[in-house]
Amino acid sequence: MQTKIIEAQNLFKFDDASKKTSGKKKIAMVLAGLFIGAVNGLFGAGGGMLAVPCLTYIGGLDEKSAHATAIALILPLCLVSSVAYGVGATFENGVVLPTVLGVTIGGVIGACLLKKLSSDVVSFVFYALMLFAGLKMMF
């Protein structure tokens, strides 16, 4: 039993000596990416909310690195989803530009805050926001 626990712990281990990610870990990250992309494409949101836990638990990143990496992942994810929704004329053109302006400014502010806040604070705020959003959707 102890051997199986050690094997499970090593499944996603980052090899510091060679700075390479194991093949199993790469496959797990691709599968996580497929899931994240599908959820984002289906609901138009949620990519970052799913990417951060995947990057911390599967990718082995610390909280701040996971958030920063998730932000980098969201751009291509949102571009692909936007094109797909745009081809079907699913979104409202009148609200896109003002919202993009606000999101861009908010993104810069958030990125600056991410640099200054501790990992514990970032983690607490992130998971509190996820909990709030989940409860709001249920009630």
Coordinates of N, CA and C in Angstrom, one line a residue:
M1 N 0.8 -1.2 0.0 CA 0.0 0.0 0.0 C 0.9 1.3 0.0
Q2 N 1.9 1.2 0.8 CA 2.8 2.4 0.9 C 3.5 2.7 -0.4
T3 N 3.8 1.6 -1.2 CA 4.4 1.8 -2.5 C 3.5 2.5 -3.5
K4 N 2.2 2.2 -3.4 CA 1.2 2.8 -4.3 C 1.1 4.3 -4.0
I5 N 1.1 4.6 -2.7 CA 1.0 6.0 -2.3 C 2.2 6.8 -2.9
I6 N 3.4 6.2 -2.7 CA 4.6 6.9 -3.2 C 4.6 7.0 -4.7
E7 N 4.1 6.0 -5.4 CA 4.0 6.0 -6.9 C 3.0 7.1 -7.3
A8 N 1.9 7.3 -6.6 CA 0.9 8.3 -6.9 C 1.5 9.7 -6.7
Q9 N 2.3 9.8 -5.6 CA 2.9 11.1 -5.3 C 3.9 11.5 -6.4
N10 N 4.6 10.5 -6.9 CA 5.6 10.8 -8.0 C 5.1 10.9 -9.4
L11 N 3.8 10.6 -9.6 CA 3.2 10.6 -10.9 C 3.3 12.0 -11.5
F12 N 3.2 13.0 -10.8 CA 3.2 14.4 -11.4 C 4.5 15.1 -10.9
K13 N 5.5 14.4 -10.5 CA 6.7 15.0 -10.0 C 7.5 15.8 -11.1
F14 N 7.9 16.9 -10.8 CA 8.8 17.7 -11.7 C 10.2 17.3 -11.4
D15 N 10.9 16.9 -12.5 CA 12.3 16.5 -12.4 C 13.2 17.7 -12.4
D16 N 13.6 18.1 -11.1 CA 14.5 19.3 -11.0 C 15.9 19.1 -11.7
A17 N 16.4 17.9 -11.7 CA 17.7 17.7 -12.2 C 17.8 18.0 -13.7
S18 N 16.8 17.6 -14.5 CA 16.8 17.8 -15.9 C 15.9 18.9 -16.4
K19 N 15.1 19.5 -15.4 CA 14.2 20.6 -15.7 C 13.2 20.1 -16.8
K20 N 12.8 18.8 -16.8 CA 11.9 18.3 -17.8 C 10.7 17.8 -17.0
T21 N 9.5 17.9 -17.6 CA 8.3 17.4 -17.1 C 8.1 15.9 -17.5
S22 N 7.7 15.1 -16.6 CA 7.5 13.7 -17.0 C 6.4 13.5 -18.1
G23 N 6.4 12.5 -18.8 CA 5.5 12.2 -19.9 C 4.1 12.1 -19.3
K24 N 3.9 11.4 -18.2 CA 2.6 11.3 -17.6 C 2.0 12.6 -17.2
K25 N 2.9 13.5 -16.7 CA 2.4 14.8 -16.3 C 2.0 15.6 -17.5
K26 N 2.7 15.5 -18.6 CA 2.4 16.2 -19.8 C 1.0 15.7 -20.3
I27 N 0.8 14.4 -20.3 CA -0.5 13.9 -20.7 C -1.6 14.4 -19.8
A28 N -1.4 14.4 -18.5 CA -2.4 14.9 -17.6 C -2.7 16.4 -17.8
M29 N -1.6 17.2 -18.2 CA -1.9 18.6 -18.4 C -2.6 18.8 -19.7
V30 N -2.4 18.0 -20.8 CA -3.1 18.0 -22.0 C -4.6 17.7 -21.8
L31 N -4.8 16.7 -21.0 CA -6.2 16.3 -20.7 C -6.9 17.4 -19.9
A32 N -6.2 17.9 -18.9 CA -6.8 19.0 -18.1 C -7.1 20.2 -19.1
G33 N -6.2 20.5 -20.0 CA -6.4 21.6 -21.0 C -7.6 21.4 -21.8
L34 N -7.8 20.1 -22.3 CA -9.0 19.8 -23.1 C -10.2 20.0 -22.3
F35 N -10.2 19.6 -21.0 CA -11.4 19.8 -20.2 C -11.7 21.3 -20.0
I36 N -10.6 22.1 -19.6 CA -10.7 23.5 -19.4 C -11.2 24.2 -20.7
G37 N -10.7 23.9 -21.8 CA -11.1 24.5 -23.1 C -12.6 24.2 -23.4
A38 N -13.0 22.9 -23.2 CA -14.4 22.6 -23.4 C -15.3 23.3 -22.5
V39 N -15.0 23.4 -21.2 CA -15.8 24.2 -20.3 C -15.9 25.6 -20.7
N40 N -14.8 26.2 -21.0 CA -14.8 27.6 -21.4 C -15.6 27.8 -22.7
G41 N -15.4 26.9 -23.7 CA -16.2 27.0 -24.9 C -17.7 26.9 -24.7
L42 N -18.0 26.0 -23.8 CA -19.4 25.7 -23.5 C -20.1 26.8 -22.8
F43 N -19.5 27.3 -21.7 CA -20.1 28.3 -20.9 C -19.6 29.7 -21.1
G44 N -18.5 29.9 -21.9 CA -18.0 31.2 -22.2 C -17.2 31.8 -21.0
A45 N -16.9 31.0 -20.0 CA -16.2 31.4 -18.8 C -15.7 30.2 -18.0
G46 N -14.9 30.4 -17.0 CA -14.5 29.3 -16.2 C -13.1 28.8 -16.4
G47 N -12.5 29.2 -17.5 CA -11.2 28.7 -17.8 C -10.2 28.9 -16.7
G48 N -10.1 30.1 -16.2 CA -9.1 30.4 -15.1 C -9.5 29.7 -13.8
M49 N -10.8 29.6 -13.6 CA -11.2 29.0 -12.3 C -10.9 27.5 -12.3
L50 N -10.8 26.9 -13.4 CA -10.4 25.5 -13.5 C -8.9 25.4 -13.7
A51 N -8.3 26.3 -14.4 CA -6.9 26.2 -14.7 C -6.0 26.3 -13.5
V52 N -6.4 27.2 -12.6 CA -5.5 27.4 -11.4 C -5.4 26.1 -10.5
P53 N -6.5 25.5 -10.2 CA -6.4 24.2 -9.4 C -5.6 23.1 -10.2
C54 N -5.8 23.1 -11.5 CA -5.1 22.1 -12.3 C -3.6 22.4 -12.3
L55 N -3.3 23.6 -12.4 CA -1.8 24.0 -12.5 C -1.2 23.8 -11.1
T56 N -1.9 24.0 -10.0 CA -1.3 23.7 -8.7 C -1.2 22.3 -8.4
Y57 N -2.3 21.5 -8.6 CA -2.3 20.1 -8.2 C -1.6 19.2 -9.2
I58 N -1.9 19.4 -10.5 CA -1.2 18.6 -11.5 C 0.1 19.1 -11.9
G59 N 0.1 20.4 -12.2 CA 1.4 21.1 -12.6 C 2.4 21.3 -11.5
G60 N 2.0 21.3 -10.3 CA 2.9 21.5 -9.2 C 3.4 22.9 -9.0
L61 N 2.6 23.9 -9.6 CA 3.0 25.3 -9.4 C 2.6 25.8 -8.1
D62 N 3.3 26.8 -7.6 CA 2.8 27.5 -6.4 C 1.6 28.4 -6.8
E63 N 0.9 28.9 -5.9 CA -0.4 29.6 -6.1 C -0.2 30.8 -7.1
K64 N 0.8 31.7 -6.8 CA 1.0 32.9 -7.6 C 1.4 32.5 -9.0
S65 N 2.3 31.5 -9.2 CA 2.7 31.1 -10.5 C 1.5 30.4 -11.3
A66 N 0.7 29.7 -10.6 CA -0.5 29.1 -11.2 C -1.4 30.2 -11.7
H67 N -1.6 31.3 -10.9 CA -2.5 32.4 -11.4 C -1.9 33.1 -12.6
A68 N -0.6 33.4 -12.5 CA 0.0 34.0 -13.6 C 0.0 33.2 -14.9
T69 N 0.2 31.9 -14.8 CA 0.2 31.0 -15.9 C -1.2 30.9 -16.5
A70 N -2.2 30.8 -15.6 CA -3.6 30.7 -16.0 C -4.0 32.0 -16.8
I71 N -3.5 33.1 -16.4 CA -3.8 34.4 -17.2 C -3.2 34.2 -18.6
A72 N -2.0 33.7 -18.7 CA -1.4 33.5 -20.0 C -2.2 32.5 -20.9
L73 N -2.8 31.5 -20.2 CA -3.6 30.5 -20.9 C -5.0 31.0 -21.4
I74 N -5.5 32.0 -20.7 CA -6.8 32.5 -21.0 C -6.9 33.3 -22.3
L75 N -5.8 33.9 -22.7 CA -5.8 34.7 -23.9 C -6.2 33.8 -25.2
P76 N -5.4 32.8 -25.4 CA -5.7 32.0 -26.6 C -7.1 31.3 -26.4
L77 N -7.4 30.9 -25.2 CA -8.6 30.2 -24.9 C -9.8 31.1 -25.3
C78 N -9.7 32.3 -24.8 CA -10.8 33.3 -25.1 C -10.9 33.7 -26.5
L79 N -9.7 33.8 -27.2 CA -9.7 34.2 -28.6 C -10.4 33.1 -29.4
V80 N -10.1 31.9 -29.2 CA -10.8 30.8 -29.9 C -12.3 30.8 -29.6
S81 N -12.7 30.9 -28.4 CA -14.1 30.9 -28.0 C -14.8 32.1 -28.6
S82 N -14.1 33.3 -28.6 CA -14.7 34.5 -29.2 C -15.0 34.3 -30.7
V83 N -14.0 33.7 -31.4 CA -14.2 33.5 -32.9 C -15.4 32.6 -33.1
A84 N -15.4 31.5 -32.3 CA -16.5 30.6 -32.4 C -17.9 31.2 -32.2
Y85 N -18.0 32.0 -31.1 CA -19.2 32.7 -30.8 C -19.5 33.8 -31.8
G86 N -18.5 34.5 -32.3 CA -18.6 35.5 -33.3 C -19.1 35.0 -34.6
V87 N -18.7 33.9 -35.1 CA -19.1 33.3 -36.3 C -20.6 33.0 -36.3
G88 N -21.1 32.6 -35.1 CA -22.5 32.3 -34.9 C -23.3 33.5 -34.5
A89 N -22.7 34.7 -34.5 CA -23.3 36.0 -34.1 C -24.1 35.8 -32.8
T90 N -23.4 35.2 -31.8 CA -24.0 34.9 -30.5 C -23.9 36.0 -29.5
F91 N -22.9 36.9 -29.6 CA -22.7 37.9 -28.6 C -23.2 39.2 -29.1
E92 N -23.4 40.2 -28.2 CA -24.0 41.5 -28.4 C -22.8 42.5 -28.7
N93 N -22.7 43.0 -29.9 CA -21.7 43.9 -30.3 C -21.6 45.2 -29.5
G94 N -22.7 45.7 -29.1 CA -22.8 47.0 -28.4 C -22.1 47.0 -27.1
V95 N -22.0 45.9 -26.4 CA -21.4 45.8 -25.1 C -19.9 45.3 -25.1
V96 N -19.5 44.9 -26.3 CA -18.1 44.3 -26.3 C -17.0 45.4 -26.1
L97 N -17.0 46.5 -26.8 CA -16.0 47.5 -26.6 C -15.9 48.1 -25.2
P98 N -17.0 48.5 -24.7 CA -16.9 49.1 -23.3 C -16.5 48.0 -22.3
T99 N -16.9 46.8 -22.4 CA -16.5 45.8 -21.5 C -15.0 45.4 -21.7
V100 N -14.5 45.4 -22.9 CA -13.1 45.1 -23.2 C -12.3 46.2 -22.5
L101 N -12.7 47.4 -22.6 CA -12.0 48.5 -21.9 C -11.9 48.3 -20.4
G102 N -13.0 48.0 -19.8 CA -13.0 47.7 -18.3 C -12.2 46.5 -18.0
V103 N -12.3 45.4 -18.7 CA -11.6 44.2 -18.4 C -10.1 44.4 -18.6
T104 N -9.7 45.2 -19.6 CA -8.3 45.5 -19.8 C -7.7 46.2 -18.6
I105 N -8.4 47.3 -18.2 CA -7.9 48.1 -17.1 C -7.9 47.2 -15.8
G106 N -9.0 46.5 -15.6 CA -9.0 45.6 -14.4 C -7.9 44.5 -14.4
G107 N -7.6 44.0 -15.6 CA -6.6 43.0 -15.8 C -5.2 43.6 -15.4
V108 N -4.9 44.8 -15.7 CA -3.7 45.4 -15.4 C -3.6 45.6 -13.8
I109 N -4.7 46.1 -13.3 CA -4.8 46.3 -11.8 C -4.6 45.0 -11.1
G110 N -5.3 43.9 -11.6 CA -5.2 42.6 -11.0 C -3.8 42.0 -11.1
A111 N -3.1 42.2 -12.2 CA -1.7 41.7 -12.4 C -0.8 42.4 -11.4
C112 N -1.0 43.7 -11.3 CA -0.1 44.4 -10.3 C -0.4 44.0 -8.9
L113 N -1.6 43.7 -8.5 CA -1.9 43.2 -7.2 C -1.3 41.8 -7.0
L114 N -1.4 41.0 -8.0 CA -0.8 39.6 -7.9 C 0.6 39.7 -7.5
K115 N 1.4 40.6 -8.0 CA 2.8 40.8 -7.7 C 3.0 41.1 -6.2
K116 N 2.1 41.9 -5.7 CA 2.2 42.5 -4.3 C 1.7 41.6 -3.2
L117 N 0.6 40.8 -3.5 CA -0.1 40.1 -2.5 C 0.7 38.7 -2.2
S118 N 0.5 38.2 -1.0 CA 1.2 37.0 -0.6 C 0.4 35.8 -1.3
S119 N 1.0 34.7 -1.4 CA 0.3 33.5 -2.0 C -0.9 33.1 -1.2
D120 N -0.8 33.2 0.1 CA -1.9 32.9 1.0 C -3.1 33.8 0.8
V121 N -2.9 35.1 0.6 CA -4.0 36.0 0.4 C -4.6 35.7 -1.0
V122 N -3.8 35.5 -2.0 CA -4.3 35.2 -3.3 C -5.1 34.0 -3.3
S123 N -4.6 32.9 -2.7 CA -5.3 31.7 -2.6 C -6.7 31.9 -1.8
F124 N -6.7 32.6 -0.7 CA -7.9 32.8 0.0 C -8.9 33.5 -0.8
V125 N -8.5 34.6 -1.4 CA -9.5 35.4 -2.2 C -10.0 34.6 -3.4
F126 N -9.1 33.9 -4.0 CA -9.5 33.1 -5.2 C -10.6 32.0 -4.8
Y127 N -10.3 31.2 -3.8 CA -11.2 30.2 -3.4 C -12.5 30.7 -2.7
A128 N -12.4 31.9 -2.1 CA -13.6 32.5 -1.5 C -14.5 33.0 -2.7
L129 N -13.9 33.5 -3.7 CA -14.7 34.0 -4.9 C -15.3 32.8 -5.6
M130 N -14.6 31.7 -5.7 CA -15.2 30.5 -6.3 C -16.3 30.0 -5.5
L131 N -16.2 30.0 -4.2 CA -17.3 29.5 -3.3 C -18.5 30.4 -3.4
F132 N -18.2 31.7 -3.4 CA -19.3 32.7 -3.5 C -20.1 32.5 -4.9
A133 N -19.3 32.4 -6.0 CA -19.9 32.2 -7.3 C -20.8 30.9 -7.3
G134 N -20.2 29.8 -6.7 CA -21.0 28.6 -6.7 C -22.2 28.7 -5.9
L135 N -22.2 29.3 -4.7 CA -23.4 29.5 -3.9 C -24.4 30.4 -4.6
K136 N -23.9 31.4 -5.3 CA -24.8 32.3 -6.0 C -25.6 31.6 -7.1
M137 N -24.9 30.7 -7.8 CA -25.5 30.0 -8.9 C -26.5 29.0 -8.3
M138 N -26.3 28.5 -7.1 CA -27.2 27.5 -6.6 C -28.5 28.1 -6.0
F139 N -28.4 29.4 -5.5 CA -29.5 30.0 -4.9 C -30.0 31.2 -5.6

